[in-house]
Short mmCIF file of C-alpha atoms in Angstrom, two decimals:
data_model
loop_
_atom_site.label_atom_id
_atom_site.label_comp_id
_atom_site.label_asym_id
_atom_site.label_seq_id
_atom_site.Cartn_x
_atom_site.Cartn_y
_atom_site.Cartn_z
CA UNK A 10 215.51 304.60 56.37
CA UNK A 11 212.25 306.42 57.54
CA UNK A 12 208.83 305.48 56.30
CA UNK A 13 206.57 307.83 56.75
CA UNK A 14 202.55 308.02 55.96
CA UNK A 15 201.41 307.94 52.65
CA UNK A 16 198.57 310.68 53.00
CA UNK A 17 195.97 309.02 55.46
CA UNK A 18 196.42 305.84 54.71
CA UNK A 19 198.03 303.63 56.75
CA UNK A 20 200.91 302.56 54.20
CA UNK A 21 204.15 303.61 55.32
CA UNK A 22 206.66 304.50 52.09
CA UNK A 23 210.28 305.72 51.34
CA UNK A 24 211.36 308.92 50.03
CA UNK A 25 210.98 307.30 46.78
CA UNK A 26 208.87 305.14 45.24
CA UNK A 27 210.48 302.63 42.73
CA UNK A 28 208.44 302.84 39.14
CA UNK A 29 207.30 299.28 37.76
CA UNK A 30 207.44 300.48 33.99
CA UNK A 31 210.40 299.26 33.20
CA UNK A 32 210.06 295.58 34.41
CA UNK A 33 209.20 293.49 30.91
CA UNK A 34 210.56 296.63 28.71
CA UNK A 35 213.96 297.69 28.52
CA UNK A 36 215.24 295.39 31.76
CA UNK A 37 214.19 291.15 31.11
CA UNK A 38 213.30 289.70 33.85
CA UNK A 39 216.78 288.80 35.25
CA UNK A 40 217.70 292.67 35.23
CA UNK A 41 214.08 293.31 37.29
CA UNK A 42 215.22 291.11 39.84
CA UNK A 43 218.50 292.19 40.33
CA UNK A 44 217.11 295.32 40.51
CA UNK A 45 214.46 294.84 42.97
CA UNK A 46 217.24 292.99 45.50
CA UNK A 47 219.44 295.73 45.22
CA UNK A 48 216.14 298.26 45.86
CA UNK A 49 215.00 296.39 49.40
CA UNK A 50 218.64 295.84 50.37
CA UNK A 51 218.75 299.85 50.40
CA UNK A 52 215.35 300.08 52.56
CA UNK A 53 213.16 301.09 49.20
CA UNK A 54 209.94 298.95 49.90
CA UNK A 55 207.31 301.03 47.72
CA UNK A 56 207.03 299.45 44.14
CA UNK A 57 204.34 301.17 41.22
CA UNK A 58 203.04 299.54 38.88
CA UNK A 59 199.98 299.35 35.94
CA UNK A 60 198.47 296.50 34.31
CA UNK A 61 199.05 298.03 31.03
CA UNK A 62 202.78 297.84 31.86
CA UNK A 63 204.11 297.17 29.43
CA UNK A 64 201.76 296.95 26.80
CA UNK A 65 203.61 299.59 23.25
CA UNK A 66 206.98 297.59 23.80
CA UNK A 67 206.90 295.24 20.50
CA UNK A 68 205.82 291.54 21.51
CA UNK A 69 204.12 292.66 24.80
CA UNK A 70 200.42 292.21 25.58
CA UNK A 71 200.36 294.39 28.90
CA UNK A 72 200.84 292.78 32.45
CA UNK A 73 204.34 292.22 31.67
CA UNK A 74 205.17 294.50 34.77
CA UNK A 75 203.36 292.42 37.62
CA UNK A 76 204.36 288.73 36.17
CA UNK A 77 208.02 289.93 36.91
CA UNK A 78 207.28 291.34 40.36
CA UNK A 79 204.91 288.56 41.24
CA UNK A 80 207.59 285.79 40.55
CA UNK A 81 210.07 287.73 42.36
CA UNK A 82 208.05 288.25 45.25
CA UNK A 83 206.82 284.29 45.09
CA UNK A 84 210.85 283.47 44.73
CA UNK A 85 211.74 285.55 48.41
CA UNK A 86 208.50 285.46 49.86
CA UNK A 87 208.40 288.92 50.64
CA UNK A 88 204.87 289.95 49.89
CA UNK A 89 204.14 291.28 53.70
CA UNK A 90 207.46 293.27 53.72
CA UNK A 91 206.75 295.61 49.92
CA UNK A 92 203.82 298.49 49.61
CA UNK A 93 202.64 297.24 46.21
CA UNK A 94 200.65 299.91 44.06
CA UNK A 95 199.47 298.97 40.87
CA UNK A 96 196.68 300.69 38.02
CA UNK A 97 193.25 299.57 36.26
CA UNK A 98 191.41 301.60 33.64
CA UNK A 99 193.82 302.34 30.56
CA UNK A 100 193.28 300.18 27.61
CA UNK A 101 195.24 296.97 27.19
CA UNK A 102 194.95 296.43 23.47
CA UNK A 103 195.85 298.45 20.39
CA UNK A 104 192.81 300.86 19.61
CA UNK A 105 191.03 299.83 22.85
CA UNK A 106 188.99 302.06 25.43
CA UNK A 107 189.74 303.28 29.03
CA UNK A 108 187.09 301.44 31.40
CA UNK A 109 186.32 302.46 34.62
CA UNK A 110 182.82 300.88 34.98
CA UNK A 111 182.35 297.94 38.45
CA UNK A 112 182.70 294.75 35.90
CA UNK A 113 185.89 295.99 34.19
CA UNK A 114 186.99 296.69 37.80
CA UNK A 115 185.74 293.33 39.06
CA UNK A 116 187.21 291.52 36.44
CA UNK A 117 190.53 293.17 36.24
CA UNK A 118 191.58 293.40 39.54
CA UNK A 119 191.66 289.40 39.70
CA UNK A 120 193.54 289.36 36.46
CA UNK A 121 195.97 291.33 38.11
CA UNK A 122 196.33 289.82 41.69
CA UNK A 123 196.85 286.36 39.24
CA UNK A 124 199.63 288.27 38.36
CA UNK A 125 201.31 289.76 41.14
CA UNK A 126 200.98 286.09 42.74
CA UNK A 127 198.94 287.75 46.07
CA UNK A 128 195.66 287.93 47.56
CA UNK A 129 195.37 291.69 48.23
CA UNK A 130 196.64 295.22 46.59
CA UNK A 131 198.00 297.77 49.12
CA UNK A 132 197.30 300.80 46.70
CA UNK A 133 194.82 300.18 43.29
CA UNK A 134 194.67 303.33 41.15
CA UNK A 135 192.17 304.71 38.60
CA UNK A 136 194.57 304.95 36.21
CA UNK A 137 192.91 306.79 33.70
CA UNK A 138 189.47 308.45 33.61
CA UNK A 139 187.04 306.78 30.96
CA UNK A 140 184.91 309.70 30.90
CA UNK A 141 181.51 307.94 31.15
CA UNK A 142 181.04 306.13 34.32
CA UNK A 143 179.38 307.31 36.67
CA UNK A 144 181.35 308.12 39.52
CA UNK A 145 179.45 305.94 42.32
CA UNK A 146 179.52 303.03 39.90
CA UNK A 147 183.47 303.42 39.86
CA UNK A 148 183.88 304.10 43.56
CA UNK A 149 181.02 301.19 44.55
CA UNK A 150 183.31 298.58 42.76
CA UNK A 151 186.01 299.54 44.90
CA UNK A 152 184.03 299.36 48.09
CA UNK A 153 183.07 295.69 47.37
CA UNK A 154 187.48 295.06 46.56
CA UNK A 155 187.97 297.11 49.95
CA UNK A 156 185.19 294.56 51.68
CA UNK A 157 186.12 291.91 50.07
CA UNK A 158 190.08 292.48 51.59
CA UNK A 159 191.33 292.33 48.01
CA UNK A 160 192.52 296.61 47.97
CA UNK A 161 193.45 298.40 50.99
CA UNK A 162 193.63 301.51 49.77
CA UNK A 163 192.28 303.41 46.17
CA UNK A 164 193.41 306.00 44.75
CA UNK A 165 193.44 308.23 41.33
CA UNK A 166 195.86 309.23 38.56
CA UNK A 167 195.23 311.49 35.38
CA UNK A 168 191.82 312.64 36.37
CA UNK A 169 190.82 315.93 35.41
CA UNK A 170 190.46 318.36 38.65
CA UNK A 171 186.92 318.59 38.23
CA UNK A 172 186.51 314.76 38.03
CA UNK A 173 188.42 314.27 41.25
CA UNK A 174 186.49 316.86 42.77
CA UNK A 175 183.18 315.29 42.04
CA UNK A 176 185.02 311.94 42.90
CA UNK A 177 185.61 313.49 46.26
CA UNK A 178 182.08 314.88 47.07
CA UNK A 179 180.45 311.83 45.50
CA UNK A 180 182.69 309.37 48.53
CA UNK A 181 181.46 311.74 51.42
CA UNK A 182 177.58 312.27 50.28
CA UNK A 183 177.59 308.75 49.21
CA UNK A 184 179.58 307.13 52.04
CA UNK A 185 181.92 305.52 49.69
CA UNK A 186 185.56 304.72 49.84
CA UNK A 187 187.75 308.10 48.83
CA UNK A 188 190.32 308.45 47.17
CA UNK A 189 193.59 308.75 49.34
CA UNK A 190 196.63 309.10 46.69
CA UNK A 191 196.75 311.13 43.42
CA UNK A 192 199.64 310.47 40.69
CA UNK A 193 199.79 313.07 38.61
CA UNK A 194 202.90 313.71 35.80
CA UNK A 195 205.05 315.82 37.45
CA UNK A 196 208.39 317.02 37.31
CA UNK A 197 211.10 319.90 37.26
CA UNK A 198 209.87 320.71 33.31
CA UNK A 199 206.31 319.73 33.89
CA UNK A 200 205.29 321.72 36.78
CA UNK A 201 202.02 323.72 35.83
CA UNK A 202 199.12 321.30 35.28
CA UNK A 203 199.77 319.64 38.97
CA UNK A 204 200.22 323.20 40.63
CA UNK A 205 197.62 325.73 38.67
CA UNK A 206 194.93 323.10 39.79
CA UNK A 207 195.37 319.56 41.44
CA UNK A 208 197.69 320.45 44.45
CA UNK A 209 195.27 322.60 45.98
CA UNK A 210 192.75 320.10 46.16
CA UNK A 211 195.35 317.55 47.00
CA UNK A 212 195.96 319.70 50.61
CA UNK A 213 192.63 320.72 51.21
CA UNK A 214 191.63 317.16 51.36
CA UNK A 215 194.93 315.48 52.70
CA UNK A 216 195.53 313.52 50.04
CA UNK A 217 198.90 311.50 49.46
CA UNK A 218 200.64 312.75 45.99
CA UNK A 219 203.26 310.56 44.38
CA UNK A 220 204.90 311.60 40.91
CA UNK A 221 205.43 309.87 37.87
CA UNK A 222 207.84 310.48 35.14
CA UNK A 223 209.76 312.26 37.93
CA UNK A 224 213.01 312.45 35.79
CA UNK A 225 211.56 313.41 32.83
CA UNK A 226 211.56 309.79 31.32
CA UNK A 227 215.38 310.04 31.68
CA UNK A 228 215.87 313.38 30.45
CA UNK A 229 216.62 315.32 33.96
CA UNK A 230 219.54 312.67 34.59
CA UNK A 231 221.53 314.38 31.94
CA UNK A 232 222.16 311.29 29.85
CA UNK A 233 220.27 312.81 26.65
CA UNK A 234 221.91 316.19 25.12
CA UNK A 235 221.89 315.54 21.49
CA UNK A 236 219.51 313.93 19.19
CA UNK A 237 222.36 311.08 18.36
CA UNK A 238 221.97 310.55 22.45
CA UNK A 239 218.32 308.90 21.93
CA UNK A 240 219.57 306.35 19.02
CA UNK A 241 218.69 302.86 20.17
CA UNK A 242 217.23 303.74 23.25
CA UNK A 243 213.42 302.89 23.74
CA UNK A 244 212.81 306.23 25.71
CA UNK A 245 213.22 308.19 22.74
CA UNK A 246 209.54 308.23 22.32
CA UNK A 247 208.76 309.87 25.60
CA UNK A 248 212.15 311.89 26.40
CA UNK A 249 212.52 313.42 23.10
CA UNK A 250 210.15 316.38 23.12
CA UNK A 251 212.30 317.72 26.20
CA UNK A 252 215.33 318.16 23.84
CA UNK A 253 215.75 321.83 23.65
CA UNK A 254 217.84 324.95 24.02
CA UNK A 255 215.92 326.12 27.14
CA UNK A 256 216.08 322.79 28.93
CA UNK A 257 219.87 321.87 28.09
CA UNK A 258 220.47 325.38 29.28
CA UNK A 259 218.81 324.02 32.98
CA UNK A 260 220.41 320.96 33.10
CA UNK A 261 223.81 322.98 32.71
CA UNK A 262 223.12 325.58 35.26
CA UNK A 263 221.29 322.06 37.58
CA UNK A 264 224.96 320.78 37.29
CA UNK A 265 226.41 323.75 39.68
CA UNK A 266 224.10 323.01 42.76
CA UNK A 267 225.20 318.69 41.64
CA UNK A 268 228.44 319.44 42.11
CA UNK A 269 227.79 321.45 45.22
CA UNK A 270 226.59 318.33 46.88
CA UNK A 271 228.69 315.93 44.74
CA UNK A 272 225.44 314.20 43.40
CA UNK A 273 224.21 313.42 39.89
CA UNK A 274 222.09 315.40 37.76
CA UNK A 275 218.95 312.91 38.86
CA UNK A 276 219.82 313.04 42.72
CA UNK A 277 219.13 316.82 41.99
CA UNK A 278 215.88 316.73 40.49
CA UNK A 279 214.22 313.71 42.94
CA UNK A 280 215.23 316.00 45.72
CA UNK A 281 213.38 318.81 44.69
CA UNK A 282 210.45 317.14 44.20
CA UNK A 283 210.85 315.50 47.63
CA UNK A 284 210.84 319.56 48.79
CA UNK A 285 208.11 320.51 47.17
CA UNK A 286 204.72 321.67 48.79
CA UNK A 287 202.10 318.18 49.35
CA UNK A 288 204.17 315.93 47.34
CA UNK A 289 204.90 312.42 49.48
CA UNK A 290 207.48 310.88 46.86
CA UNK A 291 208.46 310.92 43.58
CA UNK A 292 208.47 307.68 41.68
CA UNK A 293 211.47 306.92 39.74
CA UNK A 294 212.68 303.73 38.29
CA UNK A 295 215.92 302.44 37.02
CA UNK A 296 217.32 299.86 34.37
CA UNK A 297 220.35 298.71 36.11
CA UNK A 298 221.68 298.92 39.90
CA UNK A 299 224.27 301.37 38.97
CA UNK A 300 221.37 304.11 38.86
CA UNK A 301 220.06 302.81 42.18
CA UNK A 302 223.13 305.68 43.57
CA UNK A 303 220.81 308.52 42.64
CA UNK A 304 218.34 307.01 45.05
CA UNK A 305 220.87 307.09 47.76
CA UNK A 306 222.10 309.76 46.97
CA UNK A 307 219.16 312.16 47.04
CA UNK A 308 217.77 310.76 50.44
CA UNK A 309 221.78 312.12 51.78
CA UNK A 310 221.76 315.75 50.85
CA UNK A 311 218.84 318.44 51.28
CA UNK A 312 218.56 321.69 49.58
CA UNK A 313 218.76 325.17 50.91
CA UNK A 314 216.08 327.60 50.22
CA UNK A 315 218.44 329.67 48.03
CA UNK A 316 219.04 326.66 46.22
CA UNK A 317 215.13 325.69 45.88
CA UNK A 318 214.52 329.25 45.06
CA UNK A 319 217.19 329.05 41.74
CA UNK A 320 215.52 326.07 40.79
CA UNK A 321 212.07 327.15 40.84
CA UNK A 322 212.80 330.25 39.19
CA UNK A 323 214.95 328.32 36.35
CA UNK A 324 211.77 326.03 35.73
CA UNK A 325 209.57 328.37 35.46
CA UNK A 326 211.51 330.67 33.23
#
């Protein structure tokens, strides 16, 4: 499979990055490692995770996420051979506060390498803005991690464009580490935040972009068409408010260009992304091996520019 550059760092990643959110939520630990051996054996190294993952499922605390992909990395010592992203900032209790400021930082970014079982984080996020930090206070905690050989690499998720603007002048007046990645939601339904103001900046400073929710938390694979659909399925919370006329009328007209190719509904929608102007990956995840084929399957096709064309017009519609 090729690698290719994440932005301008020197991590080399997949077409797809595999998303961490699941692991501790709806897949136990057994499922996660299945599903992580089947992942490398098909040349997917890049794994994202959060140390909030997966704090809302009932009985979870957060961190869930990187005990399961510590111990699996521990159990095939394979540490050297995975790009390992992972998040600080979001709150990790019930009612708590996002923190940004250098002894948050500090602190969690130990409680997390405890947990991923390594010495050293290829790619540490801001995962959410807090708001109230000063922005050299943020970036200076990351310079001492960078120093200190603990991050390689930072870089930024959910900020506002006119944080990560300032975040971006503040690293070259300041001689601070800069952010090289930015995660932003994005998606074939969820298109206009990302490209009305982020994705400009993105390419003017050559930053990596890798989506999340990429499949619409599920919905863009097709597998939710009716309301009875969501019933005992803990993604009803975050696919749900895609349910509509407009959107089931998509995924109907998506299943022409599928069957085109002979892919799945999901193969369809990763690929696009993967076309799309600045984006490096999309980040997708998966609950059993089964939809591990919609990986495969949308590194095997490409689509035309009629085809990209339909589809941009049909989302935007």
């Amino acid at each position: 499979m090729e690698l290719k550059n994440l932005g301008t760092t020197s991590i080399k990643i997949p077409p797809i990055v595999f998303g961490g959110n699941v692991f501790g939520w709806t897949v136990d630990k057994y499922q996660s490692f299945k599903l992580l051996d089947e992942l490398v054996s098909l040349g997917f190294n890049a794994i994202d995770t959060a140390d909030v993952y997966s704090r809302w499922a009932t009985g979870n605390q957060g961190g869930e996420s990187e005990i399961i992909i510590g111990e699996w990395m521990q159990r095939n010592k394979n540490r050297d051979k995975i790009s390992l992203f992972t998040k600080v900032g979001s709150n990790m209790s019930p009612g708590g506060e996002k923190n940004i400021s250098k002894k948050y930082i500090l602190k969690a970014v130990e409680d997390s390498l405890n947990r991923l079982k390594t010495d050293y984080i290829d790619l540490y996020f801001t995962h959410y803005d807090d708001n109230k930090t000063p922005v050299s206070e943020t970036l200076s905690a990351y310079e001492q991690l960078i120093r200190e050989g603990k991050v390689r690499h930072i870089g930024a998720s959910n900020l506002s464009p006119e944080r990560l603007m300032e975040n971006l002048e503040v690293s070259q007046t300041e001689n601070l580490p800069k952010y090289e990645v930015f995660q932003p939601l994005y998606n074939f339904l969820d298109r206009e935040e990302f490209e009305k103001s982020i994705q400009a900046i993105c390419k003017e400073h050559k930053l990596g972009v890798i989506s999340y929710f990429s499949l619409a938390s599920g919905f863009l694979t097709g597998k939710y068409k009716t309301e009875m659909d969501f019933e005992g399925t803990k993604r009803k919370q975050f696919a749900q408010k895609y349910l509509n006329h407009k959107n089931l009328s998509i995924l109907n007209q998506m299943e022409n260009i599928a069957n085109e190719h002979q892919v799945g509904l999901a193969a369809v929608a990763l690929r696009w992304i993967m076309q799309r102007p600045v984006i490096s990956a999309p980040i997708a995840s998966a609950t059993n091996t089964s939809q591990l084929s919609a990986f495969k399957e949308a590194i095997s096709f490409k689509l035309s520019e009629e085809q990209m064309s339909i589809l941009n017009n049909w989302s935007k519609a």
